[in-house]
XYZ file of C-alpha atoms in Angstrom:
730
model
C -8.713 154.708 174.513
C -10.671 156.715 171.798
C -11.919 160.098 173.147
C -15.676 159.678 172.607
C -16.495 163.202 174.023
C -19.397 164.225 176.160
C -21.982 163.805 173.375
C -21.976 164.158 169.600
C -24.631 165.968 167.674
C -25.953 162.947 165.844
C -26.096 160.688 168.980
C -28.221 162.924 171.196
C -31.125 161.115 172.648
C -34.601 162.675 172.883
C -35.809 163.957 176.259
C -37.462 161.236 178.399
C -40.319 162.575 180.545
C -40.102 159.855 183.145
C -36.089 160.147 183.176
C -36.171 162.429 186.237
C -38.453 160.032 188.165
C -36.311 157.102 187.220
C -33.036 158.846 188.282
C -34.852 159.854 191.539
C -35.588 156.257 192.228
C -32.091 155.092 191.259
C -30.497 157.362 193.754
C -32.411 155.561 196.678
C -34.377 158.553 197.662
C -36.418 158.259 200.884
C -40.234 158.892 200.665
C -40.867 162.588 200.406
C -42.934 164.098 203.259
C -46.704 164.468 202.637
C -48.024 167.982 201.961
C -49.638 169.866 204.872
C -53.249 169.068 205.410
C -54.311 172.823 205.958
C -51.771 174.138 203.582
C -49.407 175.038 206.480
C -48.659 174.574 210.190
C -51.509 175.517 212.545
C -50.487 177.459 215.604
C -51.995 180.006 217.866
C -50.109 182.693 216.227
C -50.150 181.250 212.661
C -46.296 180.898 212.701
C -45.880 178.220 209.890
C -47.684 175.765 207.567
C -48.680 172.381 208.493
C -46.486 169.551 207.313
C -47.611 167.430 204.437
C -48.841 163.925 205.227
C -46.284 161.138 204.274
C -47.137 159.466 200.952
C -46.925 155.700 200.609
C -43.603 154.145 199.693
C -42.668 153.801 195.937
C -43.144 150.608 193.891
C -39.774 148.816 193.277
C -38.621 150.271 189.898
C -37.205 148.399 186.921
C -33.461 148.518 186.185
C -32.497 152.211 185.655
C -31.380 153.293 182.210
C -27.771 154.059 183.088
C -27.418 150.700 184.724
C -28.773 149.213 181.483
C -26.188 150.948 179.419
C -23.397 149.840 181.567
C -24.621 146.376 181.608
C -24.927 146.380 177.778
C -21.360 147.738 177.412
C -20.096 145.149 179.807
C -21.859 142.265 177.886
C -20.767 143.435 174.567
C -17.138 143.881 175.967
C -17.337 140.178 177.159
C -18.536 139.150 173.651
C -15.519 140.914 171.997
C -13.248 139.230 174.406
C -14.501 135.838 173.749
C -14.579 136.375 170.028
C -11.123 137.720 170.184
C -9.953 134.523 172.117
C -11.541 132.285 169.450
C -9.997 134.201 166.641
C -6.508 134.205 168.329
C -6.677 130.480 168.930
C -7.885 129.865 165.495
C -4.991 132.009 163.874
C -2.246 130.625 166.041
C -3.493 127.204 165.527
C -3.421 127.644 161.722
C -0.081 129.309 161.829
C 1.289 126.402 163.822
C -0.257 123.927 161.524
C 1.330 125.725 158.539
C 4.798 125.624 160.189
C 4.546 121.867 160.937
C 3.404 121.227 157.446
C 6.185 123.288 155.972
C 8.600 121.230 157.994
C 7.083 118.040 156.742
C 7.267 119.387 153.149
C 10.801 119.982 153.371
C 11.640 116.409 154.494
C 13.333 114.354 151.986
C 10.450 111.636 152.233
C 7.892 114.061 151.258
C 6.772 114.338 147.635
C 8.654 117.154 145.794
C 8.546 118.868 142.487
C 5.652 121.194 141.424
C 3.348 119.505 144.022
C 5.696 120.615 146.847
C 6.111 123.991 145.450
C 2.430 124.585 145.084
C 1.776 122.997 148.570
C 4.419 125.394 150.077
C 2.891 128.485 148.316
C -0.675 127.404 149.649
C 0.643 127.129 152.970
C 2.044 130.679 152.697
C -1.402 131.845 151.721
C -2.749 130.267 154.839
C 0.010 131.943 156.909
C -0.955 135.338 155.612
C -4.585 134.470 156.498
C -3.514 133.604 159.998
C -1.710 136.938 160.118
C -4.915 138.615 159.258
C -6.796 136.689 161.916
C -4.113 137.578 164.554
C -4.550 141.341 163.615
C -8.291 140.933 163.865
C -8.075 139.316 167.165
C -5.774 142.184 168.565
C -8.270 144.659 167.313
C -11.121 143.008 168.941
C -9.136 142.829 172.205
C -8.464 146.580 172.034
C -12.165 147.214 171.451
C -12.783 145.055 174.518
C -10.539 147.080 176.775
C -12.085 150.492 175.260
C -15.581 149.309 176.158
C -14.445 148.131 179.593
C -12.975 151.574 180.212
C -16.159 153.281 178.929
C -18.246 151.193 181.255
C -15.964 151.659 184.266
C -15.990 155.525 183.805
C -19.963 155.463 183.524
C -20.171 153.336 186.538
C -17.928 155.428 188.569
C -19.755 158.615 187.640
C -23.076 157.042 188.199
C -22.001 155.866 191.846
C -20.707 159.365 192.576
C -23.989 161.080 191.599
C -25.921 158.457 193.459
C -23.882 159.201 196.625
C -24.505 162.903 196.181
C -28.180 162.447 195.677
C -28.472 159.931 198.532
C -26.894 162.421 200.762
C -29.042 165.162 199.688
C -32.277 163.157 200.189
C -30.914 161.949 203.639
C -30.586 165.638 204.737
C -33.964 166.291 203.538
C -35.278 163.271 205.381
C -33.543 164.218 208.670
C -34.946 167.901 208.403
C -38.460 166.479 207.886
C -38.264 164.067 210.902
C -37.018 166.988 213.130
C -39.975 169.134 211.953
C -42.429 166.314 212.721
C -40.936 165.870 216.274
C -41.239 169.656 216.866
C -44.919 169.662 215.567
C -45.794 166.798 217.965
C -44.203 168.467 221.055
C -45.893 171.834 219.892
C -49.292 170.161 219.715
C -49.163 168.450 223.068
C -48.186 171.835 224.844
C -50.916 173.564 223.039
C -53.563 171.009 224.118
C -52.271 171.123 227.896
C -52.324 174.998 227.703
C -55.809 174.918 226.420
C -56.977 172.742 229.121
C -55.421 174.789 231.923
C -56.756 177.881 230.514
C -60.334 176.569 230.421
C -60.078 174.995 233.805
C -60.451 171.487 232.568
C -57.114 170.586 233.941
C -57.137 168.476 237.126
C -54.974 169.055 239.993
C -51.956 166.947 239.971
C -50.680 164.869 242.959
C -49.216 166.924 245.665
C -45.468 166.587 246.396
C -44.402 166.519 249.969
C -42.450 169.493 250.958
C -43.223 171.581 247.792
C -45.897 174.039 247.675
C -48.087 173.609 244.617
C -48.338 176.192 241.974
C -51.431 178.331 241.609
C -53.611 178.033 238.394
C -52.297 181.325 237.106
C -48.683 180.325 237.583
C -49.294 176.970 235.813
C -51.024 178.703 232.920
C -48.302 181.129 232.564
C -45.674 178.527 232.508
C -47.486 176.455 229.882
C -47.955 179.742 227.810
C -44.334 180.162 227.610
C -43.516 176.610 226.735
C -46.168 176.824 223.846
C -44.638 179.958 222.501
C -41.124 178.447 222.550
C -42.511 175.335 220.949
C -44.249 177.440 218.239
C -40.982 179.249 217.525
C -39.075 175.860 217.295
C -41.655 174.429 215.077
C -41.677 177.447 212.685
C -37.888 177.278 212.264
C -38.018 173.509 211.540
C -40.766 174.092 208.863
C -38.670 176.804 207.228
C -35.485 174.683 207.186
C -37.402 171.750 205.757
C -38.958 174.061 202.978
C -35.451 175.494 202.242
C -33.883 172.086 201.970
C -36.627 170.674 199.782
C -36.376 173.635 197.391
C -32.529 173.042 196.997
C -33.096 169.455 196.429
C -35.795 170.126 193.670
C -34.254 173.003 192.036
C -30.527 172.070 192.108
C -29.581 168.623 193.340
C -32.027 166.619 191.493
C -31.719 168.349 188.112
C -27.956 168.231 188.210
C -28.079 164.548 188.868
C -30.557 163.945 186.112
C -28.504 165.963 183.677
C -25.239 164.139 184.605
C -26.971 160.803 184.392
C -28.302 161.690 180.833
C -24.842 162.588 179.705
C -23.467 159.263 181.218
C -25.978 157.391 179.171
C -25.402 159.315 175.969
C -21.601 158.751 176.430
C -22.126 155.120 177.166
C -24.407 154.633 174.285
C -22.109 156.424 171.845
C -19.082 154.401 172.946
C -21.049 151.063 172.583
C -22.400 152.158 169.171
C -18.975 153.162 167.936
C -17.218 149.818 169.043
C -20.043 148.026 167.174
C -19.419 149.963 164.083
C -15.664 149.201 164.264
C -16.565 145.489 164.930
C -18.520 145.644 161.695
C -15.802 147.491 159.853
C -13.171 144.958 161.191
C -15.133 142.030 159.834
C -15.409 143.467 156.535
C -11.646 144.109 156.552
C -10.937 140.614 157.648
C -13.097 138.899 155.069
C -11.713 141.375 152.304
C -8.049 140.795 153.304
C -8.534 136.905 153.253
C -10.269 137.197 149.772
C -7.439 139.211 148.429
C -5.010 136.708 149.814
C -6.832 133.760 148.161
C -7.601 135.588 144.889
C -5.352 138.713 144.574
C -6.231 141.368 142.106
C -4.240 141.284 138.868
C -2.833 144.854 138.042
C -3.051 145.954 134.546
C 0.396 147.929 134.605
C 2.317 145.141 135.927
C 0.584 141.879 134.949
C 3.616 139.753 135.838
C 4.219 141.181 139.326
C 0.960 139.909 140.986
C 0.864 136.900 143.352
C -0.822 133.749 142.156
C -4.304 132.968 143.437
C -4.996 129.768 145.434
C -6.857 128.306 142.460
C -3.835 129.119 140.264
C -1.333 127.544 142.665
C -3.429 124.381 142.792
C -3.594 124.265 138.999
C 0.144 124.600 138.649
C 0.651 121.015 139.961
C 2.173 118.813 137.223
C 1.828 115.228 138.212
C 3.466 113.992 135.043
C 6.424 116.283 135.367
C 6.755 115.266 139.082
C 6.840 111.618 138.125
C 9.317 112.051 135.296
C 11.635 114.161 137.575
C 11.465 111.628 140.435
C 12.320 108.790 137.974
C 15.279 110.710 136.772
C 16.454 111.600 140.312
C 16.362 107.964 141.534
C 17.797 106.667 138.402
C 21.350 107.152 139.618
C 20.569 105.442 142.952
C 19.540 102.121 141.254
C 22.253 99.538 141.985
C 24.343 98.451 139.050
C 22.985 95.511 137.145
C 25.079 92.449 136.951
C 25.940 90.932 133.642
C 23.233 88.742 132.166
C 24.040 85.080 132.310
C 25.214 83.639 129.079
C 25.396 80.049 128.004
C 28.932 78.753 127.724
C 29.717 75.236 126.703
C 32.280 73.385 128.646
C 35.469 72.790 126.569
C 35.365 69.062 127.798
C 32.274 68.444 125.646
C 33.865 69.565 122.609
C 36.949 67.896 120.990
C 40.099 69.886 120.549
C 40.093 71.337 116.930
C 41.485 74.254 115.091
C 39.128 76.823 113.935
C 40.194 78.075 110.540
C 39.712 81.630 109.298
C 37.540 80.109 106.604
C 35.084 78.636 109.059
C 34.806 82.222 110.756
C 34.307 83.720 107.470
C 31.521 81.461 106.790
C 29.838 82.290 109.999
C 30.176 85.922 109.220
C 28.612 85.436 105.751
C 25.671 83.786 107.589
C 25.275 86.851 109.651
C 25.213 89.206 106.456
C 28.784 90.439 106.974
C 31.202 90.958 103.987
C 34.129 88.621 104.080
C 36.663 91.175 102.768
C 36.496 92.912 106.058
C 38.211 89.928 107.859
C 41.818 89.433 108.378
C 43.444 86.326 106.841
C 45.706 84.423 109.323
C 46.702 80.978 110.151
C 44.439 78.642 111.925
C 44.275 78.989 115.671
C 43.049 76.757 118.337
C 39.595 77.595 119.631
C 40.646 78.641 123.059
C 43.425 80.817 121.629
C 41.061 82.415 119.146
C 38.711 83.112 121.991
C 41.360 84.656 124.106
C 42.625 86.911 121.291
C 39.417 88.154 120.480
C 38.694 88.809 124.203
C 42.011 90.686 124.362
C 40.983 92.788 121.386
C 37.805 93.924 123.006
C 39.569 94.591 126.374
C 38.982 98.233 127.453
C 36.359 98.816 124.660
C 33.676 100.112 127.115
C 33.501 103.661 125.842
C 30.862 105.221 123.705
C 33.133 106.346 120.844
C 36.799 105.806 119.984
C 39.193 108.707 119.759
C 41.170 106.733 116.921
C 38.156 106.676 114.604
C 36.790 103.156 114.949
C 33.041 102.900 114.815
C 31.144 101.352 117.807
C 30.851 97.563 118.194
C 27.878 95.895 116.283
C 24.854 94.990 118.307
C 23.561 92.148 116.003
C 26.257 89.552 115.958
C 26.354 86.506 118.227
C 29.585 84.475 118.220
C 29.603 80.684 117.987
C 29.710 78.735 121.020
C 33.425 78.112 120.713
C 34.183 81.840 120.385
C 31.940 83.303 123.134
C 34.108 85.490 125.449
C 34.105 85.250 129.080
C 31.834 87.723 131.012
C 33.629 90.841 132.102
C 32.780 92.836 135.362
C 31.152 96.224 134.677
C 33.279 99.313 134.788
C 31.208 101.006 137.349
C 27.703 101.778 138.536
C 25.573 102.533 135.566
C 28.361 101.940 133.101
C 27.699 98.527 131.696
C 29.248 97.902 128.325
C 27.884 94.654 127.051
C 29.152 94.592 123.313
C 29.399 91.545 120.959
C 32.856 90.403 120.119
C 31.887 89.799 116.398
C 32.155 93.374 115.703
C 35.925 93.244 116.241
C 36.242 90.912 113.162
C 33.837 93.146 111.198
C 35.765 96.473 110.935
C 35.776 98.275 107.680
C 38.925 97.767 105.701
C 39.252 101.610 104.867
C 38.999 104.561 107.330
C 39.321 108.211 106.661
C 42.552 109.839 107.846
C 42.311 110.969 111.473
C 41.654 114.701 111.989
C 43.739 116.641 114.493
C 42.677 119.733 116.403
C 44.608 122.396 118.183
C 44.682 120.324 121.365
C 46.884 117.874 119.638
C 44.317 114.980 119.840
C 42.564 112.980 117.294
C 39.162 114.267 116.287
C 36.895 111.143 116.485
C 34.278 110.576 113.852
C 30.537 110.174 114.815
C 29.705 106.821 116.342
C 26.449 105.005 117.276
C 24.814 105.951 120.537
C 23.748 103.420 122.967
C 20.419 105.113 123.595
C 18.914 106.016 120.157
C 21.389 104.955 117.557
C 22.097 108.618 116.433
C 25.626 109.647 115.783
C 27.518 111.150 118.593
C 31.191 112.393 118.475
C 33.939 112.262 120.981
C 34.666 114.710 123.590
C 34.260 118.356 122.758
C 37.314 120.160 121.474
C 38.322 123.501 123.153
C 39.456 124.901 119.725
C 35.810 125.489 118.877
C 35.338 127.790 121.870
C 34.354 131.303 121.113
C 36.943 132.878 123.339
C 39.971 130.930 122.324
C 42.443 132.349 119.758
C 43.130 130.230 116.759
C 46.631 128.536 116.967
C 48.653 126.693 114.580
C 47.420 123.096 113.860
C 49.801 120.570 115.179
C 49.925 117.122 114.387
C 50.805 114.181 116.472
C 50.923 110.519 116.008
C 47.557 108.869 116.307
C 46.619 107.169 119.659
C 47.356 103.531 119.540
C 45.583 100.667 121.300
C 46.431 101.568 124.977
C 42.990 101.697 126.067
C 40.889 100.494 123.339
C 43.112 97.333 122.103
C 43.556 98.546 118.438
C 46.625 99.915 116.583
C 45.236 102.366 113.968
C 46.655 104.146 111.134
C 45.405 106.851 108.792
C 45.053 104.519 105.883
C 44.558 100.794 105.307
C 43.224 98.035 107.419
C 42.452 98.519 110.999
C 44.032 95.196 112.221
C 43.561 93.961 115.782
C 46.558 93.853 118.030
C 46.938 91.399 120.850
C 46.791 92.844 124.317
C 49.279 92.139 126.981
C 46.578 90.930 129.354
C 44.263 88.146 128.434
C 40.452 87.957 128.564
C 39.606 91.668 128.106
C 41.934 93.234 130.548
C 42.823 96.892 129.557
C 46.122 96.842 127.541
C 48.976 99.159 128.741
C 49.846 102.378 126.789
C 52.129 102.135 123.924
C 54.544 104.679 122.718
C 52.232 106.751 120.638
C 49.747 107.335 123.660
C 49.521 110.966 124.863
C 49.982 111.233 128.720
C 49.236 114.673 129.952
C 49.478 113.902 133.529
C 47.019 114.790 136.351
C 44.480 117.543 136.209
C 43.377 118.248 139.732
C 45.971 120.141 141.842
C 47.640 121.548 138.870
C 48.174 125.210 137.969
C 46.119 126.667 135.237
C 49.299 127.864 133.455
C 50.584 124.268 133.406
C 47.241 122.912 132.255
C 47.309 125.479 129.455
C 50.810 124.413 128.326
C 49.798 120.751 128.297
C 46.411 121.030 126.560
C 47.096 124.034 124.316
C 43.745 125.473 125.607
C 42.894 128.333 127.924
C 39.960 126.542 129.594
C 40.786 123.103 131.086
C 38.677 120.068 129.799
C 37.137 119.269 133.157
C 35.766 122.865 133.454
C 34.390 122.682 129.922
C 32.733 119.236 130.416
C 31.368 120.179 133.855
C 29.803 123.458 132.336
C 28.450 121.595 129.415
C 26.693 118.901 131.629
C 25.213 121.538 133.890
C 23.964 123.509 130.855
C 22.318 120.485 129.434
C 20.904 118.835 132.501
C 21.202 120.848 135.541
C 19.588 124.279 134.876
C 16.273 123.262 136.067
C 17.653 121.228 139.129
C 16.675 122.868 142.367
C 19.650 123.822 144.465
C 22.268 123.176 141.795
C 25.871 123.857 143.094
C 24.384 124.096 146.531
C 23.333 120.414 146.984
C 26.385 117.860 147.122
C 26.484 114.958 144.894
C 27.813 111.443 145.717
C 31.316 111.509 146.895
C 32.131 108.305 145.218
C 30.987 109.594 141.845
C 33.006 112.642 142.371
C 36.167 110.650 143.241
C 35.697 108.348 140.254
C 35.373 111.115 137.832
C 38.236 112.817 139.303
C 40.397 109.704 138.801
C 39.331 109.543 135.302
C 40.280 112.925 134.429
C 43.619 112.573 136.160
C 44.169 109.509 134.115
C 43.143 110.602 130.632
C 40.969 113.609 130.339
C 40.368 113.015 126.590
C 38.786 109.624 127.302
C 35.379 109.195 125.361
C 33.819 108.175 128.769
C 34.335 111.655 129.909
C 32.104 113.237 127.283
C 29.411 114.528 129.581
C 26.961 115.297 126.667
C 25.944 111.569 127.576
C 24.381 111.531 131.178
C 25.354 108.167 131.563
C 28.940 109.003 131.622
C 28.397 111.004 134.905
C 25.909 108.389 136.427
C 22.898 110.603 135.788
C 23.874 112.740 138.694
C 24.428 116.335 137.699
C 25.051 117.236 141.287
C 28.124 115.094 141.252
C 29.301 117.113 138.140
C 28.760 120.361 140.098
C 30.771 118.920 142.957
C 33.555 117.976 140.590
C 33.687 121.520 139.221
C 33.970 123.052 142.758
C 36.486 120.383 143.702
C 38.613 121.370 140.727
C 38.570 125.047 141.570
C 39.289 124.311 145.266
C 42.190 122.151 144.305
C 44.139 124.839 142.373
C 47.415 125.772 143.851
C 46.519 129.368 143.305
C 42.788 130.413 143.422
C 41.167 131.363 140.219
C 41.021 135.093 141.160
C 44.576 134.645 142.432
C 46.382 135.421 145.651
C 48.095 138.302 144.018
C 44.929 140.333 143.368
C 43.144 139.072 146.568
C 43.702 142.314 148.460
C 42.563 144.297 145.580
C 39.302 142.292 145.281
C 38.537 142.982 148.819
C 39.199 146.521 148.655
C 37.126 146.939 145.620
C 34.248 145.009 147.313
C 34.380 147.460 150.186
C 33.052 150.307 147.656
C 29.382 151.064 148.401
C 28.874 152.735 145.009
C 27.663 149.873 142.728
C 29.300 151.395 139.570
C 32.681 152.271 141.133
C 32.665 148.673 142.579
C 31.911 147.106 139.301
C 34.501 149.128 137.447
C 37.212 148.452 140.070
C 36.603 144.746 139.840
C 36.598 144.868 136.048
C 40.086 146.401 136.050
C 41.403 143.737 138.404
C 39.763 140.941 136.331
C 41.365 142.397 133.076
C 44.762 142.089 134.819
C 44.268 138.440 135.509
C 46.494 135.793 133.510
C 45.082 134.586 130.316
C 44.046 131.135 131.478
C 42.540 132.522 134.716
C 40.677 135.147 132.728
C 39.272 132.596 130.149
C 38.354 130.194 132.822
C 36.630 132.931 134.903
C 34.797 134.178 131.932
C 33.380 130.701 130.852
C 32.491 130.018 134.496
C 30.698 133.475 134.904
C 28.710 133.055 131.688
C 27.672 129.702 132.718
C 26.529 130.843 136.264
C 24.606 133.668 134.652
C 22.612 131.109 132.827
C 22.146 129.247 136.115
C 20.745 132.696 137.557
C 18.466 133.085 134.470
C 16.712 129.872 135.599
C 16.530 130.868 139.366
C 12.823 130.750 139.350
C 13.003 126.899 138.909
C 16.505 126.037 140.585
C 16.312 128.767 143.216
C 19.918 129.844 142.744
C 20.186 133.570 142.521
C 23.437 135.465 142.323
C 23.469 135.816 146.112
C 23.183 132.147 146.631
C 25.832 131.303 143.934
C 28.063 133.855 145.515
C 27.890 132.177 148.913
C 28.838 128.975 147.268
C 31.723 130.268 145.057
C 33.000 133.141 146.964
C 35.710 131.132 149.105
C 36.103 128.663 146.159
C 37.179 131.417 143.647
C 39.173 133.664 146.023
C 40.733 131.179 148.465
C 42.327 132.331 151.707
C 45.182 134.940 151.397
C 47.981 134.828 154.023
C 46.958 136.913 157.063
C 43.356 137.271 155.673
C 40.713 138.247 158.144
C 37.687 136.054 158.944
C 35.572 139.009 158.113
C 36.662 138.687 154.472
C 34.165 136.000 153.781
C 31.411 138.677 153.545
C 33.533 140.636 151.032
C 34.382 137.596 149.039
C 30.643 136.936 148.618
C 30.157 140.567 147.530
C 33.046 140.219 145.017
C 31.456 137.276 143.343
C 27.958 138.607 143.524
C 29.069 141.844 141.803
C 30.640 139.836 139.041
C 27.521 137.806 138.463
C 25.292 140.753 138.355
C 27.431 142.462 135.963
C 28.395 139.499 133.794
C 27.889 141.085 130.440
C 29.256 144.525 131.520
C 32.556 142.745 132.348
C 32.686 139.913 129.826
C 31.646 139.876 126.235
C 28.926 137.305 125.416
C 30.391 136.202 122.068
């Protein structure tokens, strides 16, 4: 409780003339004895003054001042208590509402995007307002307790002084009553003595056996009694006068002064609490105002929080709709092939379709006849099966052997229409016309070879906008690779696409071993590097002639293009079916055009599945990326509390990694640093990424302690925070 003091100079109240009278009445005093009629007590010897006559009883007074102050303090304390309860209920209810609403916002069925972000930030603002309300309620409750203590102290002191005053007044009343009794006895004896002395007294009844007193004896006895009564009456009057003087000069002034002090203290305490109440109200409104619309500092304009108006204005409905459509696109079930009219062979007579007839149909479609291959006539069904086999497996966007994509504007005649083929997977339909197979250019530029011993594919037509798009990216162009001697290998033959290509001359179709569009088996010229997952980086480097595996390159490229703005990238899991399918494709042929992740359709428009594929590849490594050999060194370096020493220690160990591990770690770290640069959108800072990649990059060494998990996170976090100090950006 605050120490309000006895009284303060600025809170002194003026003297109230009737205060003494009010205090006297509040103490419950008995009526004062009346003043003597003759100015004293009449006696034969003038021994004392006559007692004053009794005055009439006082009129019932109003509520005393000190009682009013106590009542006012109690009333204001009750008001503060109720106001505190209301504010506390309001603040707690608001906080509970914000909590439940936030849980609803985080639900998967709730609208996400900028709306969810603004909504959550608005709820945070309301939570801060609720905190202000709770603090205000606690302050009011403390003021309520302080006021109750002030009122209790004032009431206790008032009752104490009342008890003392009543006791003093009661003593004065008792002395006054004793004086009146003594005066009555004294008056009656004096009258009887006067009658005996003057002879007016009658002879009393005679008692048998007792000799009556003579008149002189009777008068002498009465005189002695009158003198004794006079002495007693005088002492009673003196005692009354002494007690009355004590009450008037000491007891009553002290009580009045004490009551004045209590009144001033109670007034001061109540006024102080009212001033605090006003100040707390201003503070509450100001705090809520600053929460709703914070001040924008001039020195650091980008560090201030957004106002409620700015938060609401940040909602972008168009962007939310586009992001939602993109997110659910991968969940749309695969569309079945469109129905096509196929004439039943029984309605057509068996006839041979000559190449001249095919050429005439091509000329009708505006195709040059020189592009067609001359051959002997074939039956219609054989021709149909042959062309179907040529197109078998031609479901990729671009061909690594240099063939352009199939034409989109040619429709085969009824007798040459191919049978419908099942789609290669969800979101990967390849509905191409078979006429393009007969319309290939006669001359093709010689294939180009890169350092990875694979054929560089020329640009082909995209299925989306018709723009040129090459094959999968070549690691020879990576900035961190060393230039190696260019090695040439025989071009890929129609193992997957159904064509046998050469550097010059015609691109002639070759029959596939399986009819009706089934993929043809690999021929002798096909490059088979074996599986990718679960293989050491050294072996992958020997097979691919590149330090960074193709799967890592493609995953990094996809996330850089489509995943930097995805919230929770690398933290959220993609579809396991998508991950397993992509894993199988990489293990089968990592150079397949369908694994060019620059086209989002190739990874089902699900960038989280690409992130999961990258983490799966790193987890499946026989030796972790940071190697088991250097595991203990990394853990010891992470235990360094000095940031510079820890960074330099980790840098030295990283420099000692094998070349494939170093190159892959460098590419991954630079990529994760780009993810961190967009953490304001994707909410993946270095700490979050370190939690995801710590066990993945370091693995578990034999005999490792479970407490190493925290040090693993610290290792990766330090590497990510010092990306450009450890690795060169170029």
